[in-house]
């Protein structure tokens, strides 16, 4: 049996895509390899969001080429493929810098993998590239998504029309498209039938979802959440990532009414300065963001928020940065991701004047992260002594240990047998650090 190995970089959408790619390969008769060394087909699923992420692909490709040569010395042939967002942006560079790559497919064309694999034999050493934004939806060509995991991702929306001035996603994932309601529900039911108890609905701008129902009527994310809520056996629902300006009252009501919806929301703010938000082309001010948070808290006082921040956007002054710290203090995020602004070729911000020096970016990031981590640690510490329901998703680093997630997406380790894998278990939290909790099964 031929074997594949897929390495995934980037966001949850890429994790989801890798699963779907694996299902295409399984249909072609491939099995999963435990390491690239024993794989006949090695695929990198790539991320282009920041320079570091994109450059990592080329260093990884160098290592994979070495593996290919080692295998060749043993008479084994290896096919190398690159998929994902870097391909969409840098297909020519891949073919030039890593000519040994057999194929390169964008995030919207991986359903064509069977044809592409067939073509490689005929391509005489050329890299087969497909970075079209196709008219068809890849989802119509993929095998039904099934999973025996307790927690599953489900992509409902892809692409982005927001064009934040720093961001490559509208160029790599294309314009916003939503999958039809019935197609999403069918996938959700199949996942639950396979054993999934938690579904995380994915989209680059998930709350602008506007898929059509069976009658051809456009429906919102709120409508979809209510429908998914009706699936028996499903216990937890999440959705990510939301755009603050697209949080509707109807969506806020979901946090009031849908018990399965977890009390945790990732809502990226990027900056607390209105001047910077405007230069970023974000369609919200910091005041509007805070209002949205207040309305959500009124709907569900138990909600915890997480966010994304960029420091050192072109033109960001000390006062602008201070405004970001201020919003952090007002909201008290329970988790957050923060990044130094990375200049991405082809985006408007790359050409803006007043690019910020690296050492200033670094200093600001350190200050912001200290503040964010202090809230995160406090929140985690407050959990100690409480009993929380944890969905155990994987084995821990030590034997006899499982790792899972609390409703607030905190990682929790516990000494537990593998029979509790993919189950929700009540756990008493015994210890907390900034990044994880430990606990013991209750009862
Ligand atoms: N669609 C989501 C996430 C996009 S990418 C959203 O709109 O929130 C995830 C995060 O990466 C972004 O929220 C942003 O904080 C960060 N990011 C995107 N482009 C970046 C860049 N050029 N430099 C640094 N961080 C960036
Ligand atoms: Fe990028 Fe902005 Fe779209 Fe998020 S909303 S994917 S940051 S363009
Ligand atoms: Fe990266 Fe593409 Fe996701 S650029 S963050 S993998 S949408």
Short mmCIF file of C-alpha atoms in Angstrom, two decimals, residues 12 155 172 257 281 337 371 415:
data_model
loop_
_atom_site.label_atom_id
_atom_site.label_comp_id
_atom_site.label_asym_id
_atom_site.label_seq_id
_atom_site.Cartn_x
_atom_site.Cartn_y
_atom_site.Cartn_z
CA UNK A 12 -7.51 25.72 11.74
CA UNK A 155 -15.56 24.70 7.21
CA UNK A 172 -4.72 33.41 -1.06
CA UNK A 257 -30.30 30.94 23.93
CA UNK A 281 -9.17 49.17 6.83
CA UNK A 337 -2.58 35.81 20.00
CA UNK A 371 -0.14 42.15 30.00
CA UNK A 415 -4.08 11.12 34.48
#
